[in-house]
mmCIF file of C-alpha atoms and ligand atoms in Angstrom:
data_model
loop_
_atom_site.group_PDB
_atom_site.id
_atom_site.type_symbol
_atom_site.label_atom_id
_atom_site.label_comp_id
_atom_site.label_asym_id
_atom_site.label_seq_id
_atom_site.Cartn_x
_atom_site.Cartn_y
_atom_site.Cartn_z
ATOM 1 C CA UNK A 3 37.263 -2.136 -55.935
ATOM 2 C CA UNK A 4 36.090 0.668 -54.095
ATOM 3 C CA UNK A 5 38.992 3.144 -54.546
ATOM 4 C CA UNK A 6 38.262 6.692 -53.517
ATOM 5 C CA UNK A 7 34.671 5.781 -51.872
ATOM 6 C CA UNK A 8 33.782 6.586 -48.442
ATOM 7 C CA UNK A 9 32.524 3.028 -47.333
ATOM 8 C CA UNK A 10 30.607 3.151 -43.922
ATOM 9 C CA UNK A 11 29.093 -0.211 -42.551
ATOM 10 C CA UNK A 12 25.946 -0.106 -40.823
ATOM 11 C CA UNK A 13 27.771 -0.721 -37.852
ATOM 12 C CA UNK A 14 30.247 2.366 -37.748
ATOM 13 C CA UNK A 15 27.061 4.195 -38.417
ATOM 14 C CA UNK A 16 25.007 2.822 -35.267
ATOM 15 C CA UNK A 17 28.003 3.295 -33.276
ATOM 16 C CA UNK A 18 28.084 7.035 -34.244
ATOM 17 C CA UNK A 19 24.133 7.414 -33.756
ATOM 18 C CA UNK A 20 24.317 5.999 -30.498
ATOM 19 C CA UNK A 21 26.506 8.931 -29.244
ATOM 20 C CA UNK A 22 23.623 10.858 -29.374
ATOM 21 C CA UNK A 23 22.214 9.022 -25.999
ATOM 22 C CA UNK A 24 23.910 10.281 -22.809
ATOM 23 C CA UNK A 25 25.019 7.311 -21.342
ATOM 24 C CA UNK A 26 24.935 5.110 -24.391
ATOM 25 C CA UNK A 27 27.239 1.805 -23.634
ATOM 26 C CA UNK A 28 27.250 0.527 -26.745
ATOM 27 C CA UNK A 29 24.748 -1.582 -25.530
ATOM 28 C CA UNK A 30 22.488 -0.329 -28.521
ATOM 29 C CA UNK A 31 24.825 -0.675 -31.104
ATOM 30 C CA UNK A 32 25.179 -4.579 -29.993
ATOM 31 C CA UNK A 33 21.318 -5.435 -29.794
ATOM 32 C CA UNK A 34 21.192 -3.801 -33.440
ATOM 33 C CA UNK A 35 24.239 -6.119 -34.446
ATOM 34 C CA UNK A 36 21.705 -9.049 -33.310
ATOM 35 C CA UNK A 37 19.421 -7.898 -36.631
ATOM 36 C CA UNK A 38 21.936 -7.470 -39.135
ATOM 37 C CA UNK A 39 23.313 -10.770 -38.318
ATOM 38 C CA UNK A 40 19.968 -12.640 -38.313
ATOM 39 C CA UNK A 41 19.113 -10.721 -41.394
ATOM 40 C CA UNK A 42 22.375 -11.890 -42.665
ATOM 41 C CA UNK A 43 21.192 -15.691 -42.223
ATOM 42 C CA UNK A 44 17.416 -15.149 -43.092
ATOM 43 C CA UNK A 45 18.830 -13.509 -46.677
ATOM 44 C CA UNK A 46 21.655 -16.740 -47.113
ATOM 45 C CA UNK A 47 18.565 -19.168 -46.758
ATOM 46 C CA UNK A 48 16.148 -17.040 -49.094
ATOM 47 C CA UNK A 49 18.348 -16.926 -51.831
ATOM 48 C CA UNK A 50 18.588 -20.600 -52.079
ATOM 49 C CA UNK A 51 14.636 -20.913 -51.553
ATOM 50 C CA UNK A 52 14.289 -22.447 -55.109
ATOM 51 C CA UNK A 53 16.639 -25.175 -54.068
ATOM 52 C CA UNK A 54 15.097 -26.372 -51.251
ATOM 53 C CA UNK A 55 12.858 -28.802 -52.694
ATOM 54 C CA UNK A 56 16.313 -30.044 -55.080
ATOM 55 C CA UNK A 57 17.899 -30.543 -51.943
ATOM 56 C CA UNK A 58 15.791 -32.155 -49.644
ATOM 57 C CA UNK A 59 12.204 -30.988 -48.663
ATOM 58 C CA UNK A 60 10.624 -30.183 -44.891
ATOM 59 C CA UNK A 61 11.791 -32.620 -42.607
ATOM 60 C CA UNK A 62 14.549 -33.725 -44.704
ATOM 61 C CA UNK A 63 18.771 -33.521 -44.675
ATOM 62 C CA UNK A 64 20.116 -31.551 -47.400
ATOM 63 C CA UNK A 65 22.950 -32.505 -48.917
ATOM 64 C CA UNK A 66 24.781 -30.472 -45.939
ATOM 65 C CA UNK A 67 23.497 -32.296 -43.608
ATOM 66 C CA UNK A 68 21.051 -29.451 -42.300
ATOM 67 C CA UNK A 69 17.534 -29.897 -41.681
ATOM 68 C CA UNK A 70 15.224 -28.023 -44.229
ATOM 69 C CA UNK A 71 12.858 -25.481 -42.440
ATOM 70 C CA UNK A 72 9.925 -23.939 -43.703
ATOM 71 C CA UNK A 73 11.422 -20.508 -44.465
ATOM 72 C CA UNK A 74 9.553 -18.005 -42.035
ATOM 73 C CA UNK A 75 10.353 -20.485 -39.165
ATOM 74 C CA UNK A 76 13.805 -20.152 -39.763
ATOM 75 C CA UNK A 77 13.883 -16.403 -39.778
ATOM 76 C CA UNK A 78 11.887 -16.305 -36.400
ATOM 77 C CA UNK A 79 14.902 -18.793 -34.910
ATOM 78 C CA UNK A 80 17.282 -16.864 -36.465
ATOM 79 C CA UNK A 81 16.015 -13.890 -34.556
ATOM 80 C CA UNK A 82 15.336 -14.941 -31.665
ATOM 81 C CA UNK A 83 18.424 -16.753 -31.386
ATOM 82 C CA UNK A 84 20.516 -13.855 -32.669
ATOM 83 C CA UNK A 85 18.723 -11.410 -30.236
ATOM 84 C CA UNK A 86 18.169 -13.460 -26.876
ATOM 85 C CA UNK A 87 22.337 -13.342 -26.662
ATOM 86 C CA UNK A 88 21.473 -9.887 -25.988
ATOM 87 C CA UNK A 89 21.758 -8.638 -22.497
ATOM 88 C CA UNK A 90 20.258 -5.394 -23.127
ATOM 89 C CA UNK A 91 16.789 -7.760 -24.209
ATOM 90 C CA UNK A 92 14.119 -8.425 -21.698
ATOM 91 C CA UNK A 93 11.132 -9.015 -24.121
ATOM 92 C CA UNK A 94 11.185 -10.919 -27.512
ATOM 93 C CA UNK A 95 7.905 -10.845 -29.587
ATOM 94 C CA UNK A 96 7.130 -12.275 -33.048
ATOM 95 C CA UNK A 97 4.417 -12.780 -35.592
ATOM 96 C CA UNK A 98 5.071 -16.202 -35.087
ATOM 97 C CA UNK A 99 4.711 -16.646 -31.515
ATOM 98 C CA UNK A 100 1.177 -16.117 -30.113
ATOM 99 C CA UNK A 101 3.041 -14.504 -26.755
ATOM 100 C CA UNK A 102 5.822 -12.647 -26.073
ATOM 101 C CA UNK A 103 9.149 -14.512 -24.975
ATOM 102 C CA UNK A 104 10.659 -13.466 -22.046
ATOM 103 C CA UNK A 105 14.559 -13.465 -22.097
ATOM 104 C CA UNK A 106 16.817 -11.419 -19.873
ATOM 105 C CA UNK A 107 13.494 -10.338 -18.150
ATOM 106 C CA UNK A 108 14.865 -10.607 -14.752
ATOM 107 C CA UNK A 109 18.042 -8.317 -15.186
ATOM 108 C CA UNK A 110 17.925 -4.948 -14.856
ATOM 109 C CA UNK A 111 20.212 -4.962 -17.795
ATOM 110 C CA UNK A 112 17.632 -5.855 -19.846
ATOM 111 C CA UNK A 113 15.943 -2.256 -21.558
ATOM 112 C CA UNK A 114 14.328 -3.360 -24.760
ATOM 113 C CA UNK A 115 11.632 -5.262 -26.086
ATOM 114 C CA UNK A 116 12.065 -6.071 -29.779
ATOM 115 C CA UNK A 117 9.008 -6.665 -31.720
ATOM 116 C CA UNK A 118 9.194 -8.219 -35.291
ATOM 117 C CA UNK A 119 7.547 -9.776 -38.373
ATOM 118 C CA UNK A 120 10.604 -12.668 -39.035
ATOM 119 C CA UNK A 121 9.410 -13.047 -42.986
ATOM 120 C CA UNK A 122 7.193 -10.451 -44.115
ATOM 121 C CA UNK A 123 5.126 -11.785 -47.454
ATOM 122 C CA UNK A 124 6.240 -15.098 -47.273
ATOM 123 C CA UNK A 125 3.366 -16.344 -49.616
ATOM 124 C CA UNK A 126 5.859 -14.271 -52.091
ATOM 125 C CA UNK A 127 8.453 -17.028 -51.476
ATOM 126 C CA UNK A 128 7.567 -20.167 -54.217
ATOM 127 C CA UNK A 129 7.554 -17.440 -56.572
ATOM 128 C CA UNK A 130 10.951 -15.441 -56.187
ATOM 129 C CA UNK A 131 9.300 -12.033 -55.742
ATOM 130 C CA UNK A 132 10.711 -9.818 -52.713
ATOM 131 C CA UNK A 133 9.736 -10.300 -49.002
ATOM 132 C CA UNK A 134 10.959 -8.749 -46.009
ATOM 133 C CA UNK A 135 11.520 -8.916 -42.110
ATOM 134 C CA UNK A 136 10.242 -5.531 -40.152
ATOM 135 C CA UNK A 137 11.123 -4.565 -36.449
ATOM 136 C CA UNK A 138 10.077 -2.510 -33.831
ATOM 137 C CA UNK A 139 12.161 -1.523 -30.748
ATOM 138 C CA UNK A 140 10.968 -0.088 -27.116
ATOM 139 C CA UNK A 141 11.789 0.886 -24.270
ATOM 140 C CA UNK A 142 11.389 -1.158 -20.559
ATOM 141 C CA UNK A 143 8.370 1.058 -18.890
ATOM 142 C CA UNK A 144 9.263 2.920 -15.866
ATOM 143 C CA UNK A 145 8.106 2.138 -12.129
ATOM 144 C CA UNK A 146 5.989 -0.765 -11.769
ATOM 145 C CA UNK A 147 5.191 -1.418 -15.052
ATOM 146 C CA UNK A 148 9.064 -2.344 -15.703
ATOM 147 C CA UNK A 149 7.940 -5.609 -14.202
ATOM 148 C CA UNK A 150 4.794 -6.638 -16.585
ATOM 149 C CA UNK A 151 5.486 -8.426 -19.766
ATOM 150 C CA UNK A 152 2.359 -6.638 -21.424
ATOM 151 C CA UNK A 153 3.137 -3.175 -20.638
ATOM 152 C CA UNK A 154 6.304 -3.562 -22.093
ATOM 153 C CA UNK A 155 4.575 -4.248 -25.691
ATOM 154 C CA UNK A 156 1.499 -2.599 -25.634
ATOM 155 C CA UNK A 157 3.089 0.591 -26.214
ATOM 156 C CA UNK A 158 2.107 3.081 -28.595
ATOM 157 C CA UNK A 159 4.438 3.503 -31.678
ATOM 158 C CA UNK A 160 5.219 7.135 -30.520
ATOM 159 C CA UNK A 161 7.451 5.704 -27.779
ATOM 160 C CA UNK A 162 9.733 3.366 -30.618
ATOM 161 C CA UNK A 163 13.269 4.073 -29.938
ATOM 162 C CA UNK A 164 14.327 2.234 -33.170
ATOM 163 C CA UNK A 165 12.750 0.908 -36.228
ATOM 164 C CA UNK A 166 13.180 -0.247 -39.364
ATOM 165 C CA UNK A 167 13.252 -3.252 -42.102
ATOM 166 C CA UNK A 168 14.936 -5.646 -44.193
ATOM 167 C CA UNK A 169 14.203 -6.173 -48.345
ATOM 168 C CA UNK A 170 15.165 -9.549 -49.432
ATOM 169 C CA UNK A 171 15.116 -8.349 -52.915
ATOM 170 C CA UNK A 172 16.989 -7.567 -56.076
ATOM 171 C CA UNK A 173 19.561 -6.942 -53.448
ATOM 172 C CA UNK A 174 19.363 -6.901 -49.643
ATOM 173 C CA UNK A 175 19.018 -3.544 -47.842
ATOM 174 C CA UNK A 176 18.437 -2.247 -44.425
ATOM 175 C CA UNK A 177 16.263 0.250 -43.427
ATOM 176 C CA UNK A 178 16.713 1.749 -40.061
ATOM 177 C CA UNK A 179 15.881 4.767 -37.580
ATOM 178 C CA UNK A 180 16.924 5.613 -34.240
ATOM 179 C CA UNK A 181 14.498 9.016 -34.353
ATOM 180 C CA UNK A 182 17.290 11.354 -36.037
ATOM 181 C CA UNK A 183 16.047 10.341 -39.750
ATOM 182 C CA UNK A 184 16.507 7.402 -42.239
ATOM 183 C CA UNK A 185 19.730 5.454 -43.338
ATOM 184 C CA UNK A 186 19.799 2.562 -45.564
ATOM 185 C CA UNK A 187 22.681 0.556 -46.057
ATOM 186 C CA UNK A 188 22.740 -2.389 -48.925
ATOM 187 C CA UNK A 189 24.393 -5.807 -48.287
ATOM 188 C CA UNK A 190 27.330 -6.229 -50.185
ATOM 189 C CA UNK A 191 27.556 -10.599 -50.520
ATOM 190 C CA UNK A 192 30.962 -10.449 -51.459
ATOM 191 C CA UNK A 193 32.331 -9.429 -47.947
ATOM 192 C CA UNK A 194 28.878 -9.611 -45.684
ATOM 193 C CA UNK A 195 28.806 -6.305 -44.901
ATOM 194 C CA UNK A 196 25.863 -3.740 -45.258
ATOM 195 C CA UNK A 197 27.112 -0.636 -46.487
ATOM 196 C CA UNK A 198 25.987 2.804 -46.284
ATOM 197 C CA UNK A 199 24.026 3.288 -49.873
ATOM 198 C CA UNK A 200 20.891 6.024 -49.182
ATOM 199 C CA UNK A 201 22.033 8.482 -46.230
ATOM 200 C CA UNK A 202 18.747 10.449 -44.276
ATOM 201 C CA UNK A 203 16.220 9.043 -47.255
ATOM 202 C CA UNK A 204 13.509 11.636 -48.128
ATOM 203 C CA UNK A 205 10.124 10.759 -48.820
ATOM 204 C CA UNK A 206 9.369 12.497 -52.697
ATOM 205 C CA UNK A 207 6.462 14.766 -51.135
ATOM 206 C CA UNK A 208 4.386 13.433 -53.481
ATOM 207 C CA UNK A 209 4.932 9.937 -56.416
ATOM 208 C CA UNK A 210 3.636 8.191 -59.529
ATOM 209 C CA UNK A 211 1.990 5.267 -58.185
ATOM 210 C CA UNK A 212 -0.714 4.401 -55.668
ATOM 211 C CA UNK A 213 -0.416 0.516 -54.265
ATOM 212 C CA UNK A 214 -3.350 -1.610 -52.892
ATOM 213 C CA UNK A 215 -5.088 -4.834 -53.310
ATOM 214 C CA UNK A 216 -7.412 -3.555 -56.232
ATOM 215 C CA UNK A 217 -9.292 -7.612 -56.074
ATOM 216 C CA UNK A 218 -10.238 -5.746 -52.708
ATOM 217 C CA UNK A 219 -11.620 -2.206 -54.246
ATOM 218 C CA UNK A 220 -15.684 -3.144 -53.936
ATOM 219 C CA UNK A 221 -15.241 -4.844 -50.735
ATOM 220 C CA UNK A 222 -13.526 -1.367 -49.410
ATOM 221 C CA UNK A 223 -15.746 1.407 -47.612
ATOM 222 C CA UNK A 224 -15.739 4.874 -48.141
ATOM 223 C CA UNK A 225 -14.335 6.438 -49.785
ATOM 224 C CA UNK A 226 -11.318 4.612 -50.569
ATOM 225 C CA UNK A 227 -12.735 3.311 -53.903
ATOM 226 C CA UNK A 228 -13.758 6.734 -54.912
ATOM 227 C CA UNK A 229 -10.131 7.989 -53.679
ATOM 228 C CA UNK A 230 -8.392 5.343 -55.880
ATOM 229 C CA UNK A 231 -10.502 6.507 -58.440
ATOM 230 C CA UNK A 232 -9.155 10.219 -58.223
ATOM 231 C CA UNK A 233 -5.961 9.110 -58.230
ATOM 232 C CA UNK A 234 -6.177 7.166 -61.502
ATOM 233 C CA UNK A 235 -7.963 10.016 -63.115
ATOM 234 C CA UNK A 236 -5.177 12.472 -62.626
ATOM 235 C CA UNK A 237 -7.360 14.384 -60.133
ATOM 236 C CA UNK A 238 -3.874 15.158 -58.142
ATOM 237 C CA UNK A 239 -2.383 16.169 -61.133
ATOM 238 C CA UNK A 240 -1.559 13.590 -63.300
ATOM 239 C CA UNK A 241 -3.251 9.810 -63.459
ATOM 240 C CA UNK A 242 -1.621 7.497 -61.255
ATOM 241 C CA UNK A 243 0.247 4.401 -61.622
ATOM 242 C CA UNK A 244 -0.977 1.013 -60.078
ATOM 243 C CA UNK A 245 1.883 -1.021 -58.428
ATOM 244 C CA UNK A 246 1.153 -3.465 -55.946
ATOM 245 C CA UNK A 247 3.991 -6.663 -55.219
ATOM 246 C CA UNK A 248 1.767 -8.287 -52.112
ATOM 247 C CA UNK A 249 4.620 -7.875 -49.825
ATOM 248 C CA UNK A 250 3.974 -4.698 -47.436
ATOM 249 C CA UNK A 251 7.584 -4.014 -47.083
ATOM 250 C CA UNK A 252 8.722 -3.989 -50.163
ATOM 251 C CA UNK A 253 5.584 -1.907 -51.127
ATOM 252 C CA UNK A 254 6.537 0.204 -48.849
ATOM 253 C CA UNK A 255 10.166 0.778 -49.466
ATOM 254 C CA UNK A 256 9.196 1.377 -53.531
ATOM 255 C CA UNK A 257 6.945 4.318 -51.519
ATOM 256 C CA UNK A 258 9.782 5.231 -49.398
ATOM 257 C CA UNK A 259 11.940 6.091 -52.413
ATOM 258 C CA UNK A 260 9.395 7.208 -55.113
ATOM 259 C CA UNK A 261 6.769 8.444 -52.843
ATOM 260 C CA UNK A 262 3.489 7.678 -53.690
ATOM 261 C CA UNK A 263 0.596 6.613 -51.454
ATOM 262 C CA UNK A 264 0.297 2.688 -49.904
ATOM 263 C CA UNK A 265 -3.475 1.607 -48.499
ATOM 264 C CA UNK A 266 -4.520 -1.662 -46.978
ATOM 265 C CA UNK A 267 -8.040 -0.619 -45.858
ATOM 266 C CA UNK A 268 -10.530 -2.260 -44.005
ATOM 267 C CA UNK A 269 -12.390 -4.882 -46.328
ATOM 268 C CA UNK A 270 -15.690 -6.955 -44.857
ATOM 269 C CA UNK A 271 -13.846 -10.471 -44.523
ATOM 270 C CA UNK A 272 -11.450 -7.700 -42.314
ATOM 271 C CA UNK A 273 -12.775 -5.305 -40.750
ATOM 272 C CA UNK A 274 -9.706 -4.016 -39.081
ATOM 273 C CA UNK A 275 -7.379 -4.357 -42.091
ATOM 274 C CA UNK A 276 -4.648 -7.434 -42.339
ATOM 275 C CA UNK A 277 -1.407 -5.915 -41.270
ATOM 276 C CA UNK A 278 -0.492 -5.856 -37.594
ATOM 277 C CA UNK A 279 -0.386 -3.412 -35.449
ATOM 278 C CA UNK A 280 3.186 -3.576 -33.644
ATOM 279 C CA UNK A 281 5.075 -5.040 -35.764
ATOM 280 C CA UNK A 282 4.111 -3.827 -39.431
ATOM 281 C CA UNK A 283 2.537 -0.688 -39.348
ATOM 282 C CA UNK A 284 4.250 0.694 -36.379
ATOM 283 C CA UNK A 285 7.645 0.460 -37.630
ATOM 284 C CA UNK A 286 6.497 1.559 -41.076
ATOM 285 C CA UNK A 287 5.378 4.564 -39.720
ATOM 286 C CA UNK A 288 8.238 5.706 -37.711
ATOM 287 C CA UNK A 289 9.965 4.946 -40.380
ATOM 288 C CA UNK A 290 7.822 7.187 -42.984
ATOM 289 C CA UNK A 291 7.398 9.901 -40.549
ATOM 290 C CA UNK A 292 10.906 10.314 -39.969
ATOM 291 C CA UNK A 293 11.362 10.809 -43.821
ATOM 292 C CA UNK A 294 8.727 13.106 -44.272
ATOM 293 C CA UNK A 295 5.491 10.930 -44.803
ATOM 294 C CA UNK A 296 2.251 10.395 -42.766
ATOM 295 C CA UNK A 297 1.103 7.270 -41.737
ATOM 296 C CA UNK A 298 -2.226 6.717 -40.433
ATOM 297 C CA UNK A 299 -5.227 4.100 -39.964
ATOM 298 C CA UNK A 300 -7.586 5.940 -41.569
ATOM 299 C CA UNK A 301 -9.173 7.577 -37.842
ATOM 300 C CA UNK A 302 -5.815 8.659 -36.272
ATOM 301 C CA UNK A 303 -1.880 8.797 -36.687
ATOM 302 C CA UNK A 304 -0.962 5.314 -36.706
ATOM 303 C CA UNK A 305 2.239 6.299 -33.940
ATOM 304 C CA UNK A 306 -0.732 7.264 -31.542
ATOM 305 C CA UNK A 307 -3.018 3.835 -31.221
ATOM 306 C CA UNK A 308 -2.860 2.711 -28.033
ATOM 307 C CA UNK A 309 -2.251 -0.934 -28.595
ATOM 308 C CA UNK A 310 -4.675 -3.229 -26.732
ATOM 309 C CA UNK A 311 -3.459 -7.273 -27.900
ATOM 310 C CA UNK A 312 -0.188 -8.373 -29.332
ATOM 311 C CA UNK A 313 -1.138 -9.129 -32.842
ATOM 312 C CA UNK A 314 -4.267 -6.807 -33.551
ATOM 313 C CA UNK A 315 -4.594 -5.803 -36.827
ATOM 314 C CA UNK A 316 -4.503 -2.308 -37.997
ATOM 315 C CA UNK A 317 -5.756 -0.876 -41.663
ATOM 316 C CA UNK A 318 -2.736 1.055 -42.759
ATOM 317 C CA UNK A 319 -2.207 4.304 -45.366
ATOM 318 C CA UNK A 320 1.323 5.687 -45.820
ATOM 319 C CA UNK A 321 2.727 7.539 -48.262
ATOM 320 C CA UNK A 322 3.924 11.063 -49.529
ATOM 321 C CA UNK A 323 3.000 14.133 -48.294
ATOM 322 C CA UNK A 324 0.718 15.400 -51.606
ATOM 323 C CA UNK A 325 -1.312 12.103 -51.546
ATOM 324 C CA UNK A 326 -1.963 12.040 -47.728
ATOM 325 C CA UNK A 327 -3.415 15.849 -47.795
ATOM 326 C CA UNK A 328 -5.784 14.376 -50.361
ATOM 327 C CA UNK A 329 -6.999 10.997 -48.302
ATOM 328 C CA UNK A 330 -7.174 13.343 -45.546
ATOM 329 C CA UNK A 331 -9.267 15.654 -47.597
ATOM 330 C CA UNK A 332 -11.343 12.293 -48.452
ATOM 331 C CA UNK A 333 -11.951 11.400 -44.988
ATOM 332 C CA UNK A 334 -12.813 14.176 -42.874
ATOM 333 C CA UNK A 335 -11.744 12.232 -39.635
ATOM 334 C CA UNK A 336 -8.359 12.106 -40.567
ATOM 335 C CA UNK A 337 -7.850 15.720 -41.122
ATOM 336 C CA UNK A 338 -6.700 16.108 -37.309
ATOM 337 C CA UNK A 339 -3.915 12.924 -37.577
ATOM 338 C CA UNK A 340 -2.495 14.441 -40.922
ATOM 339 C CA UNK A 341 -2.458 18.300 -40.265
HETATM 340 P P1 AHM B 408 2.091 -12.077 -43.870
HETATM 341 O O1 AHM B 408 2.678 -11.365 -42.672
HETATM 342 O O2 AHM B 408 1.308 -13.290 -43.512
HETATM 343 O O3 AHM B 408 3.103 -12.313 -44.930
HETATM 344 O O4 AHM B 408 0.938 -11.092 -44.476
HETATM 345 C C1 AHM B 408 1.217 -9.753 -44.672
HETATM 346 C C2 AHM B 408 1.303 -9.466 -46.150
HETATM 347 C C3 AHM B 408 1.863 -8.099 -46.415
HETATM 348 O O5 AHM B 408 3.234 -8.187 -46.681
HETATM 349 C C4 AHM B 408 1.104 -7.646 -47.628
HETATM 350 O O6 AHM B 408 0.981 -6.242 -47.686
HETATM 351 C C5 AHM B 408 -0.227 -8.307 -47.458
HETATM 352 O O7 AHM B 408 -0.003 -9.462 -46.669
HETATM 353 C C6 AHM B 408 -0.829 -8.725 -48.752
HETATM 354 O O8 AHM B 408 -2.120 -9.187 -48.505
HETATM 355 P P2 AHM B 408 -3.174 -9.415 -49.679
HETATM 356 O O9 AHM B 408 -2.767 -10.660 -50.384
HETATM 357 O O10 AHM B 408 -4.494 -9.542 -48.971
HETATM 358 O O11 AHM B 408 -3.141 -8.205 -50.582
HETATM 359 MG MG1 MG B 409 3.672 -9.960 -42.116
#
């Protein structure tokens, strides 16, 4: 079946990333393993999410004699669980759990805090359109902060060591970075393995299509409506394209491959935006950056926030290159995080 290719699973490929860390035990390579298997299980259950209510609803046995979960509770059990095997883990944290879980805390084994959104767009679910799961890795602080639970999360995104996402979509496909560009690697069902399909992904410098919640455009301050405007005038060239699925990460990786400019802005019923902070935009960021996009929140890069609380929200514009010069251009503040 795959005569003559050169297949590479995302796991030969982590284990040949991590030699570029002195010291590197593998010890990376297995608390990465820990996401492709929970993403694994989180994509099994999602593509049988029209047959839950055949089978049995909440609360219920299916016919398999396992108890039907809503689906985003799943996927933060299947991380957690997946991960907190992990001895290299000190800190889990979720969208789904108001604080951070504490694991291998203790040990001095334990390096990382992973951060994650377990079902990104989960609204998206009842109506078989795409949805993801996002992560954010860091590092254990130095010193005396090793020792404090909120020091070890309330980093800025600058300091990720790894980042990266998962599309439950037309297919499945993992998007990852360890700082040394992007790889993406699709799941092949047949054998459960995610193979190596986009190697170091560049960002178009600049796309076709601009994506935002257009409901949103006269709730949105300046000058975003005027800048949406440009855009479908042509004023960067050519008129612009409106896509816009509701689900930031698979926004995002349509942006990733086409380029093209994402917004979520501030709106007055949110001030600050919807999407969260540490684990949404951060990892969308690194991830953008590292294939030659910008990422900000409108005021400053979005790697450079210094995070304050767990889940604050963050208003978040990624994209190409071409369309970031002109937002910047739009809003004189950002000029400094985009030049
Ligand atoms: P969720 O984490 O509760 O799923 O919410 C985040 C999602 C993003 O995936 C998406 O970009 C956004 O909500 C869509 O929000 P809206 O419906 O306001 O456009
Ligand atoms: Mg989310």
């Amino acid at each position: 079946m795959y005569e003559g290719q050169q297949l590479r699973t995302v796991q030969q490929h982590i284990l040949q990333e991590q030699t570029r860390f002195p010291g590197a035990t593998g010890e990376f390579s297995w608390l990465l393993s820990g996401i492709t298997l929970a993403a694994k299980m989180i994509q099994s259950k999602v593509r049988r999410a029209g047959l839950t209510d055949l089978l049995g609803s909440m609360d219920q046995t299916n016919v398999q004699g396992e108890v039907q979960q809503k689906l985003d509770v799943y996927s933060n059990e299947a991380l957690m669980h997946c991960l907190s095997l992990r001895q290299s883990i000190g800190i889990l944290a979720s969208e789904e759990n108001e604080r951070p879980i504490t694991v291998n805390f203790k040990s001095p084994s334990a390096k990382y805090a992973v951060i994650f959104d377990p079902l990104d767009g989960s609204s998206n679910i009842d109506v078989n359109v795409s949805v993801g799961t996002t992560f954010s890795i860091l590092r254990r602080p130095e010193g005396e902060d090793s020792t404090d639970v909120e020091k070890w999360v309330l980093q800025p995104g600058a300091t990720q060591v790894a980042a990266g996402y998962v599309v439950y979509g037309s297919s499945t496909i993992l998007v990852y970075s360890v700082g040394n560009g992007v790889h993406g690697f699709t799941l092949e069902p047949g054998v459960g393995a995610f193979l190596l399909s986009h190697e170091s992904i560049k960002m178009p410098s600049q796309g076709t299509y601009y994506s935002t919640n257009e409901g949103y455009v006269n709730q949105m301050p300046a000058p975003y409506p005027e800048f949406i405007q440009d855009l479908r005038q042509g004023k960067l060239g050519r008129p612009y394209s409106a896509r816009y699925i509701g689900s930031m990460v698979a926004d995002f990786h349509r942006t990733l491959l086409k380029g093209g400019i994402f917004l979520y802005p501030p709106t007055e019923a949110q001030s600050s935006g919807k999407l969260r902070l540490l684990y949404e935009a951060n990892p969308i960021a690194f991830i953008a950056e590292q294939a030659g996009g910008i990422a900000t929140d409108g005021n400053q890069r979005i790697l450079d926030i210094q995070p304050t609380t767990i889940h604050q929200r963050t208003p978040l514009v990624v994209g190409s290159q071409v369309e970031m010069q002109a937002f910047a251009n739009a809003v004189p503040a950002m000029a400094e995080s985009v030049n």
